[in-house]
mmCIF file of C-alpha atoms and ligand atoms in Angstrom:
data_model
loop_
_atom_site.group_PDB
_atom_site.id
_atom_site.type_symbol
_atom_site.label_atom_id
_atom_site.label_comp_id
_atom_site.label_asym_id
_atom_site.label_seq_id
_atom_site.Cartn_x
_atom_site.Cartn_y
_atom_site.Cartn_z
ATOM 1 C CA MET A 1 115.038 89.185 77.114
ATOM 2 C CA GLY A 2 112.918 89.806 80.465
ATOM 3 C CA GLY A 3 108.863 90.067 80.911
ATOM 4 C CA GLN A 4 107.289 93.246 80.986
ATOM 5 C CA PHE A 5 106.044 94.835 84.189
ATOM 6 C CA ILE A 6 103.043 96.456 84.119
ATOM 7 C CA THR A 7 101.084 98.375 87.077
ATOM 8 C CA PHE A 8 97.716 99.687 87.862
ATOM 9 C CA GLU A 9 97.663 102.798 90.127
ATOM 10 C CA GLY A 10 94.837 105.093 91.038
ATOM 11 C CA GLY A 11 92.611 105.857 94.248
ATOM 12 C CA GLU A 12 89.885 104.008 95.959
ATOM 13 C CA GLY A 13 86.958 102.209 93.457
ATOM 14 C CA THR A 14 88.439 103.425 90.228
ATOM 15 C CA GLY A 15 88.096 99.977 88.633
ATOM 16 C CA LYS A 16 91.988 98.866 89.056
ATOM 17 C CA SER A 17 91.144 95.255 89.697
ATOM 18 C CA THR A 18 88.384 94.895 87.108
ATOM 19 C CA GLN A 19 90.453 96.627 84.416
ATOM 20 C CA LEU A 20 93.347 94.332 85.488
ATOM 21 C CA GLY A 21 91.338 91.285 84.548
ATOM 22 C CA LEU A 22 90.216 92.404 81.581
ATOM 23 C CA LEU A 23 93.761 93.479 80.138
ATOM 24 C CA SER A 24 95.331 89.855 81.264
ATOM 25 C CA ALA A 25 92.619 87.814 79.462
ATOM 26 C CA ARG A 26 93.332 90.197 76.523
ATOM 27 C CA LEU A 27 97.201 89.658 76.690
ATOM 28 C CA ARG A 28 96.313 85.805 77.158
ATOM 29 C CA THR A 29 94.554 85.614 74.002
ATOM 30 C CA HIS A 30 97.651 87.276 72.305
ATOM 31 C CA GLY A 31 99.643 84.373 73.795
ATOM 32 C CA LEU A 32 101.487 86.233 76.602
ATOM 33 C CA ASP A 33 101.850 84.213 79.634
ATOM 34 C CA VAL A 34 100.629 86.340 82.214
ATOM 35 C CA VAL A 35 101.052 86.782 86.094
ATOM 36 C CA GLU A 36 98.167 88.814 87.818
ATOM 37 C CA THR A 37 99.041 89.955 91.529
ATOM 38 C CA ARG A 38 98.629 92.841 93.902
ATOM 39 C CA GLU A 39 100.140 94.909 96.880
ATOM 40 C CA PRO A 40 100.036 94.929 99.504
ATOM 41 C CA GLY A 41 99.707 91.244 100.048
ATOM 42 C CA GLY A 42 100.537 88.222 102.480
ATOM 43 C CA PRO A 43 100.117 88.551 106.113
ATOM 44 C CA ILE A 44 101.040 92.695 106.387
ATOM 45 C CA ARG A 45 98.230 93.428 103.916
ATOM 46 C CA LYS A 46 95.813 92.899 106.605
ATOM 47 C CA LEU A 47 97.602 95.377 109.381
ATOM 48 C CA LEU A 48 97.374 97.822 106.998
ATOM 49 C CA VAL A 49 93.928 97.741 105.371
ATOM 50 C CA GLU A 50 91.772 96.683 108.375
ATOM 51 C CA GLY A 51 91.187 98.054 111.635
ATOM 52 C CA ASP A 52 91.533 101.594 112.427
ATOM 53 C CA GLN A 53 95.369 101.757 113.751
ATOM 54 C CA ASP A 54 96.978 105.192 113.415
ATOM 55 C CA TRP A 55 100.527 103.992 112.183
ATOM 56 C CA ASP A 56 103.212 106.566 112.156
ATOM 57 C CA PRO A 57 103.510 107.444 108.525
ATOM 58 C CA MET A 58 107.546 106.416 108.142
ATOM 59 C CA ALA A 59 106.170 103.006 109.973
ATOM 60 C CA GLU A 60 103.337 102.546 107.342
ATOM 61 C CA ALA A 61 105.505 103.407 104.519
ATOM 62 C CA LEU A 62 108.040 100.589 105.620
ATOM 63 C CA LEU A 63 105.207 98.249 105.922
ATOM 64 C CA HIS A 64 104.310 98.627 102.484
ATOM 65 C CA PHE A 65 107.877 98.380 101.474
ATOM 66 C CA ALA A 66 108.301 95.441 103.512
ATOM 67 C CA ALA A 67 105.391 93.497 102.102
ATOM 68 C CA ARG A 68 106.969 94.718 98.745
ATOM 69 C CA ALA A 69 110.188 93.508 99.189
ATOM 70 C CA ASP A 70 109.040 90.269 99.560
ATOM 71 C CA HIS A 71 106.718 90.381 96.607
ATOM 72 C CA LEU A 72 109.168 91.291 94.491
ATOM 73 C CA ALA A 73 111.380 88.479 95.862
ATOM 74 C CA ALA A 74 109.029 85.962 95.846
ATOM 75 C CA THR A 75 106.931 86.793 92.646
ATOM 76 C CA VAL A 76 107.699 89.945 90.627
ATOM 77 C CA ARG A 77 111.327 88.955 89.754
ATOM 78 C CA PRO A 78 111.293 85.369 89.304
ATOM 79 C CA ALA A 79 107.987 86.111 86.685
ATOM 80 C CA LEU A 80 109.955 88.519 84.911
ATOM 81 C CA ALA A 81 113.012 86.616 84.652
ATOM 82 C CA ALA A 82 111.415 83.789 83.180
ATOM 83 C CA GLY A 83 109.804 86.161 80.416
ATOM 84 C CA GLN A 84 106.055 86.232 81.694
ATOM 85 C CA THR A 85 104.150 89.895 81.871
ATOM 86 C CA VAL A 86 103.450 90.840 84.893
ATOM 87 C CA LEU A 87 100.130 92.737 85.764
ATOM 88 C CA CYS A 88 100.069 94.041 89.641
ATOM 89 C CA ASP A 89 97.485 95.810 91.249
ATOM 90 C CA ARG A 90 99.357 98.813 92.845
ATOM 91 C CA PHE A 91 102.919 99.329 93.550
ATOM 92 C CA ALA A 92 105.480 102.029 94.634
ATOM 93 C CA ASP A 93 103.373 104.865 93.050
ATOM 94 C CA SER A 94 101.017 104.067 95.535
ATOM 95 C CA THR A 95 103.193 104.277 98.482
ATOM 96 C CA MET A 96 104.467 107.749 96.768
ATOM 97 C CA ALA A 97 100.846 108.948 96.700
ATOM 98 C CA TYR A 98 99.136 107.598 100.050
ATOM 99 C CA GLN A 99 102.110 107.851 102.534
ATOM 100 C CA GLY A 100 104.423 110.348 100.174
ATOM 101 C CA TYR A 101 101.856 113.137 99.466
ATOM 102 C CA ALA A 102 98.720 112.179 101.318
ATOM 103 C CA GLN A 103 100.191 111.349 104.587
ATOM 104 C CA GLY A 104 103.079 113.744 104.527
ATOM 105 C CA LEU A 105 106.067 111.815 104.287
ATOM 106 C CA GLY A 106 107.538 113.526 101.409
ATOM 107 C CA ARG A 107 108.569 112.583 98.012
ATOM 108 C CA LYS A 108 112.588 111.904 99.045
ATOM 109 C CA THR A 109 111.925 109.947 101.938
ATOM 110 C CA VAL A 110 109.959 107.803 99.635
ATOM 111 C CA GLU A 111 112.310 107.645 96.993
ATOM 112 C CA ASP A 112 115.078 107.228 98.950
ATOM 113 C CA ILE A 113 113.201 103.885 100.411
ATOM 114 C CA TYR A 114 112.218 102.700 96.950
ATOM 115 C CA ALA A 115 116.087 103.017 95.571
ATOM 116 C CA LEU A 116 117.106 100.611 98.744
ATOM 117 C CA VAL A 117 114.301 98.124 98.398
ATOM 118 C CA VAL A 118 113.491 98.192 94.952
ATOM 119 C CA GLY A 119 116.946 99.434 93.652
ATOM 120 C CA ASP A 120 116.739 99.749 89.339
ATOM 121 C CA LEU A 121 113.676 97.836 88.871
ATOM 122 C CA LYS A 122 110.669 100.191 87.363
ATOM 123 C CA PRO A 123 107.577 99.400 85.866
ATOM 124 C CA ASP A 124 107.694 99.297 81.897
ATOM 125 C CA LEU A 125 104.386 100.965 82.324
ATOM 126 C CA THR A 126 101.769 102.370 84.837
ATOM 127 C CA LEU A 127 98.448 102.855 84.348
ATOM 128 C CA ILE A 128 97.104 105.620 86.832
ATOM 129 C CA LEU A 129 93.072 105.405 86.690
ATOM 130 C CA ASP A 130 91.777 108.507 87.608
ATOM 131 C CA LEU A 131 87.648 108.891 88.966
ATOM 132 C CA PRO A 132 86.146 111.741 90.850
ATOM 133 C CA ILE A 133 86.690 110.818 94.696
ATOM 134 C CA GLU A 134 82.886 110.748 95.450
ATOM 135 C CA THR A 135 82.158 108.379 92.577
ATOM 136 C CA GLY A 136 85.619 105.939 93.533
ATOM 137 C CA LEU A 137 84.665 106.127 97.276
ATOM 138 C CA GLU A 138 81.086 105.247 96.853
ATOM 139 C CA ARG A 139 81.957 102.459 94.874
ATOM 140 C CA ALA A 140 84.753 101.265 97.473
ATOM 141 C CA ILE A 141 82.563 101.276 100.631
ATOM 142 C CA ARG A 142 79.742 99.329 98.611
ATOM 143 C CA ARG A 143 82.290 96.743 97.957
ATOM 144 C CA ASP A 144 84.640 96.429 101.063
ATOM 145 C CA ILE A 145 83.846 95.076 104.496
ATOM 146 C CA ASP A 146 86.693 94.527 106.475
ATOM 147 C CA GLU A 147 89.135 96.639 104.161
ATOM 148 C CA THR A 148 88.160 100.139 104.951
ATOM 149 C CA ARG A 149 91.072 101.568 106.758
ATOM 150 C CA TYR A 150 92.022 104.103 103.848
ATOM 151 C CA GLU A 151 88.529 104.633 102.603
ATOM 152 C CA ARG A 152 87.611 106.058 105.811
ATOM 153 C CA MET A 153 90.701 108.890 105.700
ATOM 154 C CA GLY A 154 87.927 111.718 104.681
ATOM 155 C CA PRO A 155 87.703 113.856 101.630
ATOM 156 C CA GLU A 156 90.794 115.967 101.800
ATOM 157 C CA PHE A 157 93.032 112.761 102.262
ATOM 158 C CA HIS A 158 91.352 111.718 99.232
ATOM 159 C CA GLU A 159 91.311 114.743 97.100
ATOM 160 C CA ILE A 160 95.289 115.012 97.646
ATOM 161 C CA LEU A 161 95.922 111.165 96.674
ATOM 162 C CA ARG A 162 94.122 112.018 93.514
ATOM 163 C CA GLU A 163 95.946 115.153 92.715
ATOM 164 C CA ALA A 164 99.235 113.126 93.839
ATOM 165 C CA PHE A 165 98.598 110.670 91.068
ATOM 166 C CA ARG A 166 97.958 113.116 88.672
ATOM 167 C CA ASP A 167 100.989 114.666 89.349
ATOM 168 C CA ILE A 168 102.717 111.460 89.717
ATOM 169 C CA ALA A 169 101.913 110.840 85.936
ATOM 170 C CA GLU A 170 102.946 114.142 84.657
ATOM 171 C CA GLN A 171 106.356 114.040 86.259
ATOM 172 C CA GLU A 172 107.177 110.530 84.529
ATOM 173 C CA PRO A 173 105.534 111.022 81.048
ATOM 174 C CA ASP A 174 107.389 107.592 79.613
ATOM 175 C CA ARG A 175 106.396 105.529 82.346
ATOM 176 C CA CYS A 176 102.793 106.471 83.396
ATOM 177 C CA VAL A 177 99.943 106.925 81.378
ATOM 178 C CA LEU A 178 96.554 108.619 83.269
ATOM 179 C CA ILE A 179 93.571 106.863 82.101
ATOM 180 C CA ASP A 180 89.897 108.639 82.314
ATOM 181 C CA ALA A 181 88.285 105.966 84.182
ATOM 182 C CA ASN A 182 84.992 108.053 84.447
ATOM 183 C CA HIS A 183 83.515 106.078 81.469
ATOM 184 C CA PRO A 184 81.849 102.331 81.018
ATOM 185 C CA VAL A 185 84.204 99.265 82.246
ATOM 186 C CA ASP A 186 84.527 98.620 78.327
ATOM 187 C CA THR A 187 85.258 101.990 77.411
ATOM 188 C CA VAL A 188 88.015 102.167 79.900
ATOM 189 C CA HIS A 189 89.437 98.915 78.877
ATOM 190 C CA GLU A 190 89.914 99.824 75.136
ATOM 191 C CA ALA A 191 91.122 103.097 76.068
ATOM 192 C CA ILE A 192 93.679 100.844 78.290
ATOM 193 C CA TRP A 193 94.045 98.336 75.233
ATOM 194 C CA VAL A 194 95.165 101.176 73.036
ATOM 195 C CA VAL A 195 98.038 101.761 75.181
ATOM 196 C CA VAL A 196 99.230 98.475 75.932
ATOM 197 C CA GLN A 197 99.419 97.430 72.212
ATOM 198 C CA ASP A 198 101.460 100.376 71.705
ATOM 199 C CA ARG A 199 103.603 99.723 74.177
ATOM 200 C CA LEU A 200 104.280 96.002 74.226
ATOM 201 C CA GLY A 201 104.420 96.301 69.854
ATOM 202 C CA LEU A 202 101.066 93.939 69.656
ATOM 203 C CA SER A 203 98.770 94.278 66.849
HETATM 204 P P1 TMP B 1 93.702 98.086 97.560
HETATM 205 O O1 TMP B 1 92.380 97.801 98.114
HETATM 206 O O2 TMP B 1 93.560 98.731 96.019
HETATM 207 O O3 TMP B 1 94.190 96.324 96.955
HETATM 208 O O4 TMP B 1 94.454 98.477 98.171
HETATM 209 C C1 TMP B 1 94.908 98.456 99.535
HETATM 210 C C2 TMP B 1 95.047 99.746 100.066
HETATM 211 O O5 TMP B 1 96.347 99.859 100.449
HETATM 212 C C3 TMP B 1 94.561 100.946 99.557
HETATM 213 O O6 TMP B 1 93.607 101.773 100.289
HETATM 214 C C4 TMP B 1 95.662 101.488 98.999
HETATM 215 C C5 TMP B 1 96.568 101.273 100.119
HETATM 216 N N1 TMP B 1 98.300 101.376 100.114
HETATM 217 C C6 TMP B 1 98.990 102.268 100.235
HETATM 218 O O7 TMP B 1 98.452 103.263 101.261
HETATM 219 N N2 TMP B 1 100.263 102.217 100.122
HETATM 220 C C7 TMP B 1 100.661 101.405 99.158
HETATM 221 O O8 TMP B 1 101.735 101.474 98.926
HETATM 222 C C8 TMP B 1 99.954 100.324 98.521
HETATM 223 C C9 TMP B 1 100.175 99.237 97.743
HETATM 224 C C10 TMP B 1 98.564 100.594 98.914
#
């Protein structure tokens, strides 16, 4: 049997990386072989998250999917084939929310590129961390020095994003669970743990 593919999604500063690390540690105490990874990665990341290049939204989506194609081939698919549990900080729902909704590319275009690049693979579980945009942006701006391109996109952009992620969660309730991230780290972790335990059948 292949491993489980769990993705973390949400806007800026919602605590995805922290929660991914906590979940990873807890899954390991249950004996699972966990791989932690993130998108966008590799040399393409810098093009997208730094500077202030005004990419055409299609070009931007394709860059994210180019990084994803490589990431799937090099990391995700081999790990799943080896039965490992893959925890991924952002995946294609980010392209749908950021490029599809907030940058106006549209759902259908992102779905079409997904079909071409990713095919039938889907995360087994997607945890969508939801937080008021002011709280998240404040955290993100305090933390990041260079990787600020998306953080600087303005409040309307980030409001659309938040709604986009909520919409995605509503459209795919079997795969996605919306997590209220406006609580202390441990409380959010426990909420995530309840969901993951249930989905993975852990006790
Ligand atoms: P991170 O800071 O959470 O690692 O994510 C990098 C930035 O890239 C974040 O602002 C969201 C953005 N992004 C997209 O716009 N589209 C995508 O497909 C992905 C994976 C990330």
